[in-house]
CSV table of C-alpha atoms in Angstrom, one decimal:
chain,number,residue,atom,x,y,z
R,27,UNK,CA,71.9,92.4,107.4
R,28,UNK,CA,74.1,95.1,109.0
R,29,UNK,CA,77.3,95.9,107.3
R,30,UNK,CA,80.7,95.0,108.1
R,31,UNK,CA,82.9,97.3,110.2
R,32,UNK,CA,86.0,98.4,109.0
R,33,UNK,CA,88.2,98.8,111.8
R,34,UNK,CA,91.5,101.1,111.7
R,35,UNK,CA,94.4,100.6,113.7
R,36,UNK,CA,96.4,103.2,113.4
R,37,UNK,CA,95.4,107.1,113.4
R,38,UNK,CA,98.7,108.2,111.5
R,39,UNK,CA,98.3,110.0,108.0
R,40,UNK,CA,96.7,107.1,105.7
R,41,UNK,CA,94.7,105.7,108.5
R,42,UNK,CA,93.3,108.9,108.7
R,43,UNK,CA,92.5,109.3,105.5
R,44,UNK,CA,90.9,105.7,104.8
R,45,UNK,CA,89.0,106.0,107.7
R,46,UNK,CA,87.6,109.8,106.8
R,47,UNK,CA,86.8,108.8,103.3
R,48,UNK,CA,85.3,105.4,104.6
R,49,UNK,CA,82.7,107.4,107.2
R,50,UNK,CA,82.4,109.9,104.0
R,51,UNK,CA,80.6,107.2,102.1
R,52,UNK,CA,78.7,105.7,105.2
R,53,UNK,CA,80.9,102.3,105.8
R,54,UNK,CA,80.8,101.8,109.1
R,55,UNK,CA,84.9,102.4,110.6
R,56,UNK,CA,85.8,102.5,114.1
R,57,UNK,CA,89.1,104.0,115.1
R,58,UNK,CA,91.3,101.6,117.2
R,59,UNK,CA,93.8,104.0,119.4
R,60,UNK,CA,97.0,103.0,120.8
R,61,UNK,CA,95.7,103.7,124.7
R,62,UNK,CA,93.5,105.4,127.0
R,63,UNK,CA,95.2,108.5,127.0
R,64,UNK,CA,94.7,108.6,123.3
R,65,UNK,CA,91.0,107.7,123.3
R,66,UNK,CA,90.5,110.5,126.0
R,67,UNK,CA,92.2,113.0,123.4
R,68,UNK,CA,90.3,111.8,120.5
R,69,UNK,CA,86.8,112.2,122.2
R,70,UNK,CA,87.8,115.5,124.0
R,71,UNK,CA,88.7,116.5,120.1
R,72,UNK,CA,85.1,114.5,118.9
R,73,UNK,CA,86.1,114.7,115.2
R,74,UNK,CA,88.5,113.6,112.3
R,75,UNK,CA,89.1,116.6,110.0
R,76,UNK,CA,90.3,115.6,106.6
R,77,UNK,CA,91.1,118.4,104.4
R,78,UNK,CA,91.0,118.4,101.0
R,79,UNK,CA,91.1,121.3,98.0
R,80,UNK,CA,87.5,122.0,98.0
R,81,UNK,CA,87.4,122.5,101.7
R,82,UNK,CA,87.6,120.3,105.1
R,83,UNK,CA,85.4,118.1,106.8
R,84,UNK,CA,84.6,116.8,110.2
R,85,UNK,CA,83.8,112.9,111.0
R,86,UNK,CA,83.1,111.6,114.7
R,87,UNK,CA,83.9,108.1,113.9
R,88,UNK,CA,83.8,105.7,117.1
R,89,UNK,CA,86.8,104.5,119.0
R,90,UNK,CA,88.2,102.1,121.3
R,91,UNK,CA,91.5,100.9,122.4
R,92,UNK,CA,92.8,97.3,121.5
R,93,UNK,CA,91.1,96.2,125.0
R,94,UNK,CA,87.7,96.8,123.4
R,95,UNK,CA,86.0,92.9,122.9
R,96,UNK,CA,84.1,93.3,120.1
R,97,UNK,CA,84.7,90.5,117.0
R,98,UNK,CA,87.2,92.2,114.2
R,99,UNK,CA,86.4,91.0,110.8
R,100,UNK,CA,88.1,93.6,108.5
R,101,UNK,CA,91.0,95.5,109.9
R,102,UNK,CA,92.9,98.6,108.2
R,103,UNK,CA,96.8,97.8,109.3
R,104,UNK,CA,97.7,101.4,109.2
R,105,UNK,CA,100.2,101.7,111.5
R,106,UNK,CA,104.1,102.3,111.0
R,107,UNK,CA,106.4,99.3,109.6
R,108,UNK,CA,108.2,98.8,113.0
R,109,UNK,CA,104.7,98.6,115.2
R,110,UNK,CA,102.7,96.4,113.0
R,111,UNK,CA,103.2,93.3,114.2
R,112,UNK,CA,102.8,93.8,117.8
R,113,UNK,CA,99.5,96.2,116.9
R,114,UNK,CA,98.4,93.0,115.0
R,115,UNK,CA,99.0,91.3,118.7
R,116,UNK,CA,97.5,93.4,120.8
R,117,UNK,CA,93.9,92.6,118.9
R,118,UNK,CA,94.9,89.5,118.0
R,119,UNK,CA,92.4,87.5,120.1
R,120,UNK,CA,89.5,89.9,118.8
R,121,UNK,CA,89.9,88.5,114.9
R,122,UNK,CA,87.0,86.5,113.8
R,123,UNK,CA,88.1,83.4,111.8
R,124,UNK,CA,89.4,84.2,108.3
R,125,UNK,CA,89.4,88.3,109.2
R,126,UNK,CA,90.8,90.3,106.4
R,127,UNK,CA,93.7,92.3,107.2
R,128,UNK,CA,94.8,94.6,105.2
R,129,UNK,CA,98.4,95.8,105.7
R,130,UNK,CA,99.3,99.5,104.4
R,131,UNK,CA,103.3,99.6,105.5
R,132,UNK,CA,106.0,100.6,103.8
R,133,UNK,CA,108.9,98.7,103.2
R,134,UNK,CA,109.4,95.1,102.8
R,135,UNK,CA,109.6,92.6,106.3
R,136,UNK,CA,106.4,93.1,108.6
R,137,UNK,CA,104.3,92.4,106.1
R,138,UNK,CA,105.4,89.3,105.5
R,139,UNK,CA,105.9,88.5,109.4
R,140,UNK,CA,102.4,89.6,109.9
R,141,UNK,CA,101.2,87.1,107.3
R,142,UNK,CA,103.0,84.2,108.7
R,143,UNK,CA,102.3,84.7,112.2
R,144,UNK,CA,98.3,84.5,112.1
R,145,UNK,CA,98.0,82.2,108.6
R,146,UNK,CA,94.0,81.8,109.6
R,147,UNK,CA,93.8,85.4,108.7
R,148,UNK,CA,93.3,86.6,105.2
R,149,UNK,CA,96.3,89.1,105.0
R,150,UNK,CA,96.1,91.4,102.0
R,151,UNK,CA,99.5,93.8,100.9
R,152,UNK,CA,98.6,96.8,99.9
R,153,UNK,CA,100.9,99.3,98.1
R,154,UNK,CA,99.6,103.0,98.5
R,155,UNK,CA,100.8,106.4,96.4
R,156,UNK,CA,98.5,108.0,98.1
R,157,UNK,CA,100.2,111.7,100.3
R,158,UNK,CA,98.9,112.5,103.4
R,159,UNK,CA,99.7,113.6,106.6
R,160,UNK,CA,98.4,114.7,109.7
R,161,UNK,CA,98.1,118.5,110.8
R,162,UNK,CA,97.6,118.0,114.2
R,163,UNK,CA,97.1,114.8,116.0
R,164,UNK,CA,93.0,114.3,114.6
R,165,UNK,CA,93.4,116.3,111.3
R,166,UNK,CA,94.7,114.9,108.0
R,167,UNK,CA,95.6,116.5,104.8
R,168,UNK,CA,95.3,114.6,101.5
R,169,UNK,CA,98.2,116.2,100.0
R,170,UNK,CA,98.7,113.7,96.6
R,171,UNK,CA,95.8,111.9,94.5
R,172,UNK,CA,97.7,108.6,94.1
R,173,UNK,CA,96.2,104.5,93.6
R,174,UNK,CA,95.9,101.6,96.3
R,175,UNK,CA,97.0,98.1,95.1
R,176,UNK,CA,96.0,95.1,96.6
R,177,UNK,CA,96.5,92.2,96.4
R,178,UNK,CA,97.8,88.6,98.3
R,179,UNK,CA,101.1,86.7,97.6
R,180,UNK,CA,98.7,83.4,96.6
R,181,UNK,CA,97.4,85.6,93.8
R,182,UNK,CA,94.0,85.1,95.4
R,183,UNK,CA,90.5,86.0,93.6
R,184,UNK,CA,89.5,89.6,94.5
R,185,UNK,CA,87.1,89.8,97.7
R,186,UNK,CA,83.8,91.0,96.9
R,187,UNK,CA,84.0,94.1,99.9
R,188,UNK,CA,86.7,95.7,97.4
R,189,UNK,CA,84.1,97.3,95.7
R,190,UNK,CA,83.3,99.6,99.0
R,191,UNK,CA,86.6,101.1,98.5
R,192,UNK,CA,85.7,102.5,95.5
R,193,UNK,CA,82.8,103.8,96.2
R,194,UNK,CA,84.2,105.7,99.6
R,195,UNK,CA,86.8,107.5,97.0
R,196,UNK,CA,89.5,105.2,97.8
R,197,UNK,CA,90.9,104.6,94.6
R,198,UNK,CA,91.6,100.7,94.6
R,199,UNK,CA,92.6,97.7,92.4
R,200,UNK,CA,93.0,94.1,93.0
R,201,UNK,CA,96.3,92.7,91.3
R,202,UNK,CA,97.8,89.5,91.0
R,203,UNK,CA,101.2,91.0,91.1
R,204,UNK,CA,101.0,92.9,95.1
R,205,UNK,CA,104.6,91.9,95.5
R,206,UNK,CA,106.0,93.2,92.5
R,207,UNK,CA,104.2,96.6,93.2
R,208,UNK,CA,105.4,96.1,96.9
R,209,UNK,CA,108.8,95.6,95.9
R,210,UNK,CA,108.6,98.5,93.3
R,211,UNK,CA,106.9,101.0,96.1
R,212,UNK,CA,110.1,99.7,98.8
R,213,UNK,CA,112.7,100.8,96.0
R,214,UNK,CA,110.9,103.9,95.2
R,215,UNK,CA,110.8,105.2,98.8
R,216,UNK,CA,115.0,103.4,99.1
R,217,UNK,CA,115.7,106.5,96.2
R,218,UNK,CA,113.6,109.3,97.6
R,219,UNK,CA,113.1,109.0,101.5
R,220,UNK,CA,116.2,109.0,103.0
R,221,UNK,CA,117.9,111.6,100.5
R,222,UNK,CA,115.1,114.2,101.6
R,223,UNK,CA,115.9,113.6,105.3
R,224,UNK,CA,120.2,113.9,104.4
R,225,UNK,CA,119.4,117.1,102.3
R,226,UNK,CA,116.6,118.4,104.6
R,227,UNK,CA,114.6,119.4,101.4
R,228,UNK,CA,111.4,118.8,99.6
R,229,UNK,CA,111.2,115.5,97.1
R,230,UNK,CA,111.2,118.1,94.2
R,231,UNK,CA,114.7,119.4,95.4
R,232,UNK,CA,115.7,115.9,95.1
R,233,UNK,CA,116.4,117.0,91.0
R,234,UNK,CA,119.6,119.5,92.8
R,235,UNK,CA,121.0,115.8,93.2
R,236,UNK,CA,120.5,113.4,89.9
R,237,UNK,CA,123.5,112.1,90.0
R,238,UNK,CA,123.1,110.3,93.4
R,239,UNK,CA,119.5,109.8,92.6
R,240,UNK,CA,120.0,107.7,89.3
R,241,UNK,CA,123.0,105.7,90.8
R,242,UNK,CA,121.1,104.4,94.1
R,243,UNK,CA,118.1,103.6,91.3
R,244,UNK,CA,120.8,101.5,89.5
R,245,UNK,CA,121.5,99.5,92.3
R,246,UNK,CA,118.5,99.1,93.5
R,247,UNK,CA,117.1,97.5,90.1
R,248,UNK,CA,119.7,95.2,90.1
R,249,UNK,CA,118.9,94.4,94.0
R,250,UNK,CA,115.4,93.8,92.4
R,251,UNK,CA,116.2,91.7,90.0
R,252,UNK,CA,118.2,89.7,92.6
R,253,UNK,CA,115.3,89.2,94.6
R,254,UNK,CA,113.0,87.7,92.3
R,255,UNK,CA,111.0,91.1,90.8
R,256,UNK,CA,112.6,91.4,87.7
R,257,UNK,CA,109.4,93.0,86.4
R,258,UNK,CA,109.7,95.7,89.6
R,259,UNK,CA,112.9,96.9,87.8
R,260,UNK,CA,111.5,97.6,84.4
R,261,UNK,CA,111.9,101.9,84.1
R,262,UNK,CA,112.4,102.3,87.9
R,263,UNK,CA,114.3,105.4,87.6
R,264,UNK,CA,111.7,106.9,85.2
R,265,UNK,CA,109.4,106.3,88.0
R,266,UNK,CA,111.4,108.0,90.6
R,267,UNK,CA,111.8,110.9,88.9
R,268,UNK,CA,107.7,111.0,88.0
R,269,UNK,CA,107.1,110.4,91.3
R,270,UNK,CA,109.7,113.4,92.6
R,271,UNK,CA,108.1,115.6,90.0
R,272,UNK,CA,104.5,114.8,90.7
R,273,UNK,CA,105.3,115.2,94.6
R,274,UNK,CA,107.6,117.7,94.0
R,275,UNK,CA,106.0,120.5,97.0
R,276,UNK,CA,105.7,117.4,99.4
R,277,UNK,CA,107.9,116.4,101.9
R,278,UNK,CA,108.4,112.5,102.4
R,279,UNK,CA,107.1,110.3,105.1
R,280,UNK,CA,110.3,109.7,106.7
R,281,UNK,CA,111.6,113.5,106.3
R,282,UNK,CA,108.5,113.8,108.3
R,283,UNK,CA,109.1,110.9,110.5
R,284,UNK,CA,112.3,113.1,111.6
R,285,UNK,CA,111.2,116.6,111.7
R,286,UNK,CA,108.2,115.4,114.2
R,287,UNK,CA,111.4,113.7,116.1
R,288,UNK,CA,109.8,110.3,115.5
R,289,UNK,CA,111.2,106.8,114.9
R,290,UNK,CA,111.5,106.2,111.1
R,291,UNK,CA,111.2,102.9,109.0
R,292,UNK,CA,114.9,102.9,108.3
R,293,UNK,CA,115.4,99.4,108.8
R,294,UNK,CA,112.3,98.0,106.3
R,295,UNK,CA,113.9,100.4,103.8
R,296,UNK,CA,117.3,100.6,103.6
R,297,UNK,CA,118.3,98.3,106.3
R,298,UNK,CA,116.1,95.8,104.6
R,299,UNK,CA,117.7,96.5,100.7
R,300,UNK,CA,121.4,96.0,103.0
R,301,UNK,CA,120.2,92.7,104.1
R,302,UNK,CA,118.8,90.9,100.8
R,303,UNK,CA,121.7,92.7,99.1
R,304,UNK,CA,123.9,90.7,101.4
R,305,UNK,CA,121.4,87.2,100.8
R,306,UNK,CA,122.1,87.6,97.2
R,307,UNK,CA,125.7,88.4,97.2
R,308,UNK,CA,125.2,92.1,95.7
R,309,UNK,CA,128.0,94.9,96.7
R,310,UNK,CA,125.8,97.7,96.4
R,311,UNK,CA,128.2,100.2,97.7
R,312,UNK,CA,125.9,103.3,97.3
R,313,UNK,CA,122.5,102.0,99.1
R,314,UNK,CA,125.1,100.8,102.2
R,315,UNK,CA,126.7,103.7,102.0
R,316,UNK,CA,123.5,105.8,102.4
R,317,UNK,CA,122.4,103.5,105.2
R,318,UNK,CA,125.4,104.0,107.4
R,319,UNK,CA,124.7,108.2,106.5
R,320,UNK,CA,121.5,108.1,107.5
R,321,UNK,CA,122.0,105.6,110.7
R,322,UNK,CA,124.8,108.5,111.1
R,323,UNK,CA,122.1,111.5,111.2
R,324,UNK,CA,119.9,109.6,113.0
R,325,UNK,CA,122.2,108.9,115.7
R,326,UNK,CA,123.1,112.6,115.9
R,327,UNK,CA,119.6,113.6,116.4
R,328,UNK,CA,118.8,112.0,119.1
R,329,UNK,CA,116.5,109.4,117.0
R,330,UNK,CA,116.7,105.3,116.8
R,331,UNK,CA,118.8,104.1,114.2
R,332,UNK,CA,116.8,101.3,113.1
């Protein structure tokens, strides 16, 4: 019985990487691109590259564009926060009947639309600490060992594919608590993300400002409290601060976002915190006050500010 595909949608950093890693260990993964002009570039290219420490690789996985009418049982939502959804709807009609998707965004919001949109799909949350990015548009760097949670919001049993993770050298591991981790992971990037982009610096250059780090992770335990994810709260800014010093020579996703002159996840981060901090009745002044900054910068860079 032939195996099941994995199918990527989404080329950016951590698509890359699952879909490298997934090729790596034989899984069968096709690449869904964004067009035809994209396809074209892939197959001129003819290769993923993933580098890693101990050297760099080349995979010619397949590809197609969302027009492609082959059945989609398991898909790897790997695109950004603000293009999930309609990526979800531009294969939409290709999902066979209980398809797992499994959703890799930062942020809190599309997620959760995704999920109640298409409720005949098995929709799985995933919270990554994995680093990549891309060098290059077909060439990704694994810049941070990190872990993959997964998990559903029902608490479901753990799907019996999982185990292929793990055995491509995706590091992964079913929970029953994917939205604490979620909500933990949103608050995380809320205290590093948009600091790195205001300050133009490396996360490790985040320590030159404590002061503002520890405050906005004060608010935003108490905004996670508020929300339900007490648990999420426990040591968050112990956490940050691992997570600055274990990422310290990195640059964040949405510094990134910015110095590529791309559209950042601004409004599943901080916009987001803004709005259940207004649901639940919670001033914080220093997490609005960073959003209007950033929404500031953004603006003066030419770049959407939401």
């Amino acid at each position: 019985m032939a195996e099941t595909t994995w199918h990527i949608l989404g080329a950016g950093s951590l698509g890359s990487l699952w879909a490298t890693r997934l090729a790596r260990a034989g899984q069968p993964a096709t690449l869904i691109l964004r067009d035809e002009a994209r396809l074209s570039r892939y197959r001129a290219c003819g290769a993923l590259e993933l580098v890693e420490p101990d050297g760099t690789s080349r995979w010619a996985l397949p590809a197609e564009t969302a027009a492609a009418d082959t059945p989609i049982q398991r898909l790897v939502v790997a695109c950004k926060a603000y293009d999930a959804e309609a990526a979800v709807a531009s294969i939409a009609h290709r999902l066979a009947p209980g398809a797992a998707l499994l959703l890799l965004q930062n942020g809190i919001g599309s997620q959760q639309a995704i999920a109640e949109r298409w409720p005949q799909a098995h929709c799985i949350f995933v919270s990554s600490t994995e680093g990549a990015y891309l060098r290059g548009d077909h060439q990704v760097v694994h810049a941070g060992r990190g872990h993959n949670w997964l998990g559903t919001p029902a608490s479901e049993a753990e799907p019996a594919w999982c185990t292929a993770l793990s055995a491509s050298a995706i590091p992964a591991t079913w929970t029953g608590d994917i939205l604490d981790r979620v909500w933990r992971k949103f608050a995380l990037n809320c205290a590093i993300n948009p600091l790195t982009v205001l300050h133009d610096c490396r996360n490790g250059l985040l320590r030159n400002h404590e002061g503002e780090v520890n405050a906005l992770c004060a608010e935003l335990a108490d905004l996670l409290a508020a929300t339900g994810h007490p648990a999420a709260a426990i040591g968050l800014r112990d956490d940050v601060w691992r997570v600055i010093e274990a990422t310290a020579n990195n640059y964040s996703s949405m510094h990134q976002d910015v110095a590529r002159r791309r559209r950042t996840e601004i409004a599943f981060l901080l916009g987001q915190a803004c709005r259940q901090a207004d649901t639940h009745d919670l001033p914080v002044q220093r997490l609005r006050a960073l959003h209007d900054r950033l929404r500031t910068h953004l603006r003066a860079l030419g770049l959407p500010d939401d």
